[in-house]
Amino acid sequence: MQALDPHTKTGLSNRLARIEGQVRGLRRLIEADADCEKVAQQMAAARKALDKTFHEMLACMIEREVQSTRHAESTDANLKQIRALLSKYG
């Protein structure tokens, strides 16, 4: 696998920074004895944001595999690699 291109890297880094802020906010809510439902709601939002970031990363990995297909013979190998990625991370 190749390293991330600068645009994708910046986008993922920005998303993770926002998630990091959400998690810090969660700690503050818990330390302030906030209502359980409010904490759970914020946890769900942070989890969803992390899931979206994960899906972006997985899409990047799949795109790289598809782009690396140059010959018909390598298509099967690339499809196997994509299946392996989905099985492992999906």
GROMACS .gro file of N, CA and C in nm:
model
  270
    1MET      N    1   0.083  -0.119   0.000
    1MET     CA    2   0.000   0.000   0.000
    1MET      C    3   0.088   0.125   0.000
    2GLN      N    4   0.037   0.226  -0.064
    2GLN     CA    5   0.109   0.353  -0.072
    2GLN      C    6   0.067   0.444   0.043
    3ALA      N    7   0.147   0.547   0.065
    3ALA     CA    8   0.113   0.647   0.165
    3ALA      C    9  -0.002   0.733   0.113
    4LEU      N   10  -0.066   0.804   0.203
    4LEU     CA   11  -0.177   0.891   0.167
    4LEU      C   12  -0.130   1.009   0.083
    5ASP      N   13  -0.215   1.051  -0.011
    5ASP     CA   14  -0.183   1.173  -0.083
    5ASP      C   15  -0.211   1.291   0.011
    6PRO      N   16  -0.150   1.407  -0.013
    6PRO     CA   17  -0.162   1.520   0.080
    6PRO      C   18  -0.306   1.564   0.107
    7HIS      N   19  -0.391   1.563   0.005
    7HIS     CA   20  -0.531   1.606   0.023
    7HIS      C   21  -0.605   1.512   0.118
    8THR      N   22  -0.591   1.382   0.095
    8THR     CA   23  -0.657   1.283   0.181
    8THR      C   24  -0.601   1.289   0.322
    9LYS      N   25  -0.471   1.303   0.333
    9LYS     CA   26  -0.406   1.310   0.463
    9LYS      C   27  -0.459   1.429   0.544
   10THR      N   28  -0.470   1.544   0.480
   10THR     CA   29  -0.521   1.663   0.548
   10THR      C   30  -0.665   1.643   0.591
   11GLY      N   31  -0.746   1.588   0.503
   11GLY     CA   32  -0.887   1.564   0.536
   11GLY      C   33  -0.904   1.470   0.654
   12LEU      N   34  -0.830   1.360   0.653
   12LEU     CA   35  -0.838   1.265   0.763
   12LEU      C   36  -0.785   1.325   0.893
   13SER      N   37  -0.677   1.399   0.883
   13SER     CA   38  -0.620   1.463   1.001
   13SER      C   39  -0.719   1.563   1.062
   14ASN      N   40  -0.786   1.640   0.977
   14ASN     CA   41  -0.886   1.736   1.026
   14ASN      C   42  -1.003   1.665   1.094
   15ARG      N   43  -1.048   1.557   1.033
   15ARG     CA   44  -1.158   1.480   1.094
   15ARG      C   45  -1.117   1.426   1.231
   16LEU      N   46  -0.996   1.372   1.238
   16LEU     CA   47  -0.948   1.317   1.365
   16LEU      C   48  -0.932   1.425   1.472
   17ALA      N   49  -0.892   1.544   1.431
   17ALA     CA   50  -0.880   1.654   1.527
   17ALA      C   51  -1.018   1.690   1.584
   18ARG      N   52  -1.120   1.690   1.498
   18ARG     CA   53  -1.256   1.717   1.547
   18ARG      C   54  -1.303   1.608   1.642
   19ILE      N   55  -1.274   1.484   1.608
   19ILE     CA   56  -1.311   1.372   1.694
   19ILE      C   57  -1.239   1.382   1.828
   20GLU      N   58  -1.113   1.419   1.823
   20GLU     CA   59  -1.036   1.438   1.946
   20GLU      C   60  -1.102   1.542   2.036
   21GLY      N   61  -1.151   1.650   1.975
   21GLY     CA   62  -1.223   1.752   2.051
   21GLY      C   63  -1.352   1.697   2.110
   22GLN      N   64  -1.422   1.615   2.033
   22GLN     CA   65  -1.545   1.553   2.085
   22GLN      C   66  -1.515   1.465   2.205
   23VAL      N   67  -1.409   1.389   2.199
   23VAL     CA   68  -1.374   1.298   2.309
   23VAL      C   69  -1.333   1.378   2.433
   24ARG      N   70  -1.259   1.487   2.413
   24ARG     CA   71  -1.226   1.573   2.527
   24ARG      C   72  -1.353   1.629   2.590
   25GLY      N   73  -1.449   1.667   2.506
   25GLY     CA   74  -1.577   1.716   2.557
   25GLY      C   75  -1.651   1.609   2.635
   26LEU      N   76  -1.642   1.486   2.590
   26LEU     CA   77  -1.703   1.374   2.662
   26LEU      C   78  -1.643   1.359   2.801
   27ARG      N   79  -1.513   1.368   2.809
   27ARG     CA   80  -1.448   1.358   2.941
   27ARG      C   81  -1.497   1.469   3.033
   28ARG      N   82  -1.511   1.589   2.979
   28ARG     CA   83  -1.560   1.701   3.061
   28ARG      C   84  -1.702   1.675   3.109
   29LEU      N   85  -1.786   1.620   3.020
   29LEU     CA   86  -1.924   1.589   3.059
   29LEU      C   87  -1.927   1.486   3.172
   30ILE      N   88  -1.846   1.383   3.158
   30ILE     CA   89  -1.843   1.278   3.260
   30ILE      C   90  -1.791   1.332   3.392
   31GLU      N   91  -1.684   1.412   3.386
   31GLU     CA   92  -1.627   1.470   3.507
   31GLU      C   93  -1.724   1.567   3.574
   32ALA      N   94  -1.813   1.628   3.495
   32ALA     CA   95  -1.911   1.722   3.548
   32ALA      C   96  -2.040   1.652   3.590
   33ASP      N   97  -2.039   1.519   3.590
   33ASP     CA   98  -2.157   1.440   3.628
   33ASP      C   99  -2.280   1.474   3.544
   34ALA      N  100  -2.259   1.485   3.414
   34ALA     CA  101  -2.369   1.516   3.322
   34ALA      C  102  -2.466   1.399   3.315
   35ASP      N  103  -2.585   1.428   3.267
   35ASP     CA  104  -2.690   1.328   3.250
   35ASP      C  105  -2.641   1.215   3.159
   36CYS      N  106  -2.669   1.092   3.197
   36CYS     CA  107  -2.623   0.974   3.122
   36CYS      C  108  -2.668   0.977   2.976
   37GLU      N  109  -2.791   1.020   2.953
   37GLU     CA  110  -2.840   1.022   2.815
   37GLU      C  111  -2.762   1.123   2.730
   38LYS      N  112  -2.729   1.237   2.789
   38LYS     CA  113  -2.651   1.338   2.717
   38LYS      C  114  -2.512   1.284   2.683
   39VAL      N  115  -2.451   1.215   2.778
   39VAL     CA  116  -2.319   1.156   2.755
   39VAL      C  117  -2.329   1.050   2.645
   40ALA      N  118  -2.430   0.964   2.653
   40ALA     CA  119  -2.448   0.859   2.553
   40ALA      C  120  -2.469   0.919   2.414
   41GLN      N  121  -2.546   1.026   2.407
   41GLN     CA  122  -2.571   1.093   2.280
   41GLN      C  123  -2.440   1.145   2.220
   42GLN      N  124  -2.358   1.205   2.302
   42GLN     CA  125  -2.230   1.257   2.254
   42GLN      C  126  -2.133   1.144   2.217
   43MET      N  127  -2.140   1.035   2.291
   43MET     CA  128  -2.058   0.918   2.256
   43MET      C  129  -2.098   0.863   2.120
   44ALA      N  130  -2.228   0.857   2.096
   44ALA     CA  131  -2.277   0.807   1.967
   44ALA      C  132  -2.230   0.898   1.853
   45ALA      N  133  -2.231   1.028   1.878
   45ALA     CA  134  -2.186   1.122   1.775
   45ALA      C  135  -2.037   1.104   1.746
   46ALA      N  136  -1.957   1.086   1.851
   46ALA     CA  137  -1.813   1.065   1.832
   46ALA      C  138  -1.786   0.933   1.761
   47ARG      N  139  -1.861   0.831   1.798
   47ARG     CA  140  -1.845   0.700   1.734
   47ARG      C  141  -1.880   0.708   1.586
   48LYS      N  142  -1.988   0.778   1.554
   48LYS     CA  143  -2.030   0.794   1.414
   48LYS      C  144  -1.924   0.871   1.335
   49ALA      N  145  -1.868   0.974   1.396
   49ALA     CA  146  -1.763   1.051   1.329
   49ALA      C  147  -1.641   0.965   1.302
   50LEU      N  148  -1.605   0.881   1.398
   50LEU     CA  149  -1.490   0.792   1.379
   50LEU      C  150  -1.520   0.687   1.273
   51ASP      N  151  -1.644   0.637   1.271
   51ASP     CA  152  -1.685   0.541   1.167
   51ASP      C  153  -1.672   0.604   1.028
   52LYS      N  154  -1.718   0.729   1.013
   52LYS     CA  155  -1.709   0.796   0.884
   52LYS      C  156  -1.564   0.814   0.841
   53THR      N  157  -1.479   0.847   0.937
   53THR     CA  158  -1.336   0.862   0.908
   53THR      C  159  -1.277   0.728   0.865
   54PHE      N  160  -1.315   0.623   0.935
   54PHE     CA  161  -1.270   0.488   0.900
   54PHE      C  162  -1.314   0.452   0.758
   55HIS      N  163  -1.438   0.483   0.723
   55HIS     CA  164  -1.488   0.451   0.589
   55HIS      C  165  -1.412   0.529   0.482
   56GLU      N  166  -1.374   0.652   0.512
   56GLU     CA  167  -1.292   0.729   0.418
   56GLU      C  168  -1.157   0.661   0.397
   57MET      N  169  -1.098   0.613   0.506
   57MET     CA  170  -0.969   0.545   0.497
   57MET      C  171  -0.981   0.415   0.418
   58LEU      N  172  -1.087   0.340   0.444
   58LEU     CA  173  -1.110   0.215   0.372
   58LEU      C  174  -1.132   0.242   0.223
   59ALA      N  175  -1.208   0.347   0.192
   59ALA     CA  176  -1.230   0.384   0.052
   59ALA      C  177  -1.098   0.420  -0.016
   60CYS      N  178  -1.013   0.489   0.056
   60CYS     CA  179  -0.881   0.524   0.002
   60CYS      C  180  -0.802   0.398  -0.031
   61MET      N  181  -0.805   0.301   0.059
   61MET     CA  182  -0.732   0.176   0.037
   61MET      C  183  -0.786   0.102  -0.085
   62ILE      N  184  -0.918   0.099  -0.098
   62ILE     CA  185  -0.979   0.030  -0.212
   62ILE      C  186  -0.947   0.103  -0.342
   63GLU      N  187  -0.954   0.237  -0.339
   63GLU     CA  188  -0.921   0.314  -0.459
   63GLU      C  189  -0.778   0.287  -0.504
   64ARG      N  190  -0.687   0.278  -0.409
   64ARG     CA  191  -0.547   0.249  -0.442
   64ARG      C  192  -0.534   0.112  -0.508
   65GLU      N  193  -0.607   0.015  -0.457
   65GLU     CA  194  -0.602  -0.119  -0.516
   65GLU      C  195  -0.657  -0.118  -0.658
   66VAL      N  196  -0.768  -0.047  -0.679
   66VAL     CA  197  -0.829  -0.041  -0.812
   66VAL      C  198  -0.736   0.032  -0.909
   67GLN      N  199  -0.677   0.142  -0.863
   67GLN     CA  200  -0.587   0.219  -0.950
   67GLN      C  201  -0.462   0.142  -0.986
   68SER      N  202  -0.422   0.049  -0.902
   68SER     CA  203  -0.299  -0.026  -0.931
   68SER      C  204  -0.321  -0.136  -1.035
   69THR      N  205  -0.446  -0.157  -1.073
   69THR     CA  206  -0.476  -0.258  -1.176
   69THR      C  207  -0.437  -0.202  -1.312
   70ARG      N  208  -0.337  -0.262  -1.372
   70ARG     CA  209  -0.291  -0.215  -1.503
   70ARG      C  210  -0.312  -0.321  -1.612
   71HIS      N  211  -0.319  -0.444  -1.570
   71HIS     CA  212  -0.335  -0.554  -1.665
   71HIS      C  213  -0.451  -0.642  -1.621
   72ALA      N  214  -0.515  -0.705  -1.717
   72ALA     CA  215  -0.629  -0.792  -1.686
   72ALA      C  216  -0.590  -0.905  -1.591
   73GLU      N  217  -0.466  -0.953  -1.603
   73GLU     CA  218  -0.423  -1.063  -1.518
   73GLU      C  219  -0.420  -1.023  -1.370
   74SER      N  220  -0.394  -0.896  -1.344
   74SER     CA  221  -0.382  -0.853  -1.205
   74SER      C  222  -0.518  -0.819  -1.143
   75THR      N  223  -0.624  -0.817  -1.222
   75THR     CA  224  -0.755  -0.784  -1.169
   75THR      C  225  -0.799  -0.881  -1.061
   76ASP      N  226  -0.781  -1.010  -1.084
   76ASP     CA  227  -0.819  -1.109  -0.983
   76ASP      C  228  -0.741  -1.089  -0.854
   77ALA      N  229  -0.614  -1.061  -0.866
   77ALA     CA  230  -0.532  -1.038  -0.746
   77ALA      C  231  -0.580  -0.914  -0.671
   78ASN      N  232  -0.614  -0.810  -0.746
   78ASN     CA  233  -0.663  -0.688  -0.682
   78ASN      C  234  -0.798  -0.711  -0.614
   79LEU      N  235  -0.885  -0.786  -0.678
   79LEU     CA  236  -1.014  -0.815  -0.616
   79LEU      C  237  -0.996  -0.897  -0.489
   80LYS      N  238  -0.903  -0.990  -0.491
   80LYS     CA  239  -0.874  -1.068  -0.370
   80LYS      C  240  -0.823  -0.977  -0.259
   81GLN      N  241  -0.738  -0.882  -0.295
   81GLN     CA  242  -0.685  -0.788  -0.196
   81GLN      C  243  -0.797  -0.701  -0.139
   82ILE      N  244  -0.888  -0.655  -0.225
   82ILE     CA  245  -1.001  -0.574  -0.178
   82ILE      C  246  -1.089  -0.657  -0.085
   83ARG      N  247  -1.118  -0.780  -0.122
   83ARG     CA  248  -1.196  -0.869  -0.034
   83ARG      C  249  -1.126  -0.886   0.100
   84ALA      N  250  -0.996  -0.904   0.097
   84ALA     CA  251  -0.920  -0.921   0.221
   84ALA      C  252  -0.929  -0.795   0.307
   85LEU      N  253  -0.921  -0.678   0.245
   85LEU     CA  254  -0.933  -0.553   0.319
   85LEU      C  255  -1.070  -0.541   0.384
   86LEU      N  256  -1.175  -0.574   0.308
   86LEU     CA  257  -1.310  -0.565   0.362
   86LEU      C  258  -1.332  -0.666   0.474
   87SER      N  259  -1.278  -0.785   0.458
   87SER     CA  260  -1.292  -0.886   0.563
   87SER      C  261  -1.217  -0.845   0.690
   88LYS      N  262  -1.100  -0.790   0.671
   88LYS     CA  263  -1.016  -0.754   0.785
   88LYS      C  264  -1.067  -0.630   0.858
   89TYR      N  265  -1.109  -0.527   0.783
   89TYR     CA  266  -1.143  -0.399   0.844
   89TYR      C  267  -1.290  -0.364   0.839
   90GLY      N  268  -1.366  -0.429   0.751
   90GLY     CA  269  -1.506  -0.393   0.733
   90GLY      C  270  -1.592  -0.462   0.830
   0.00000   0.00000   0.00000
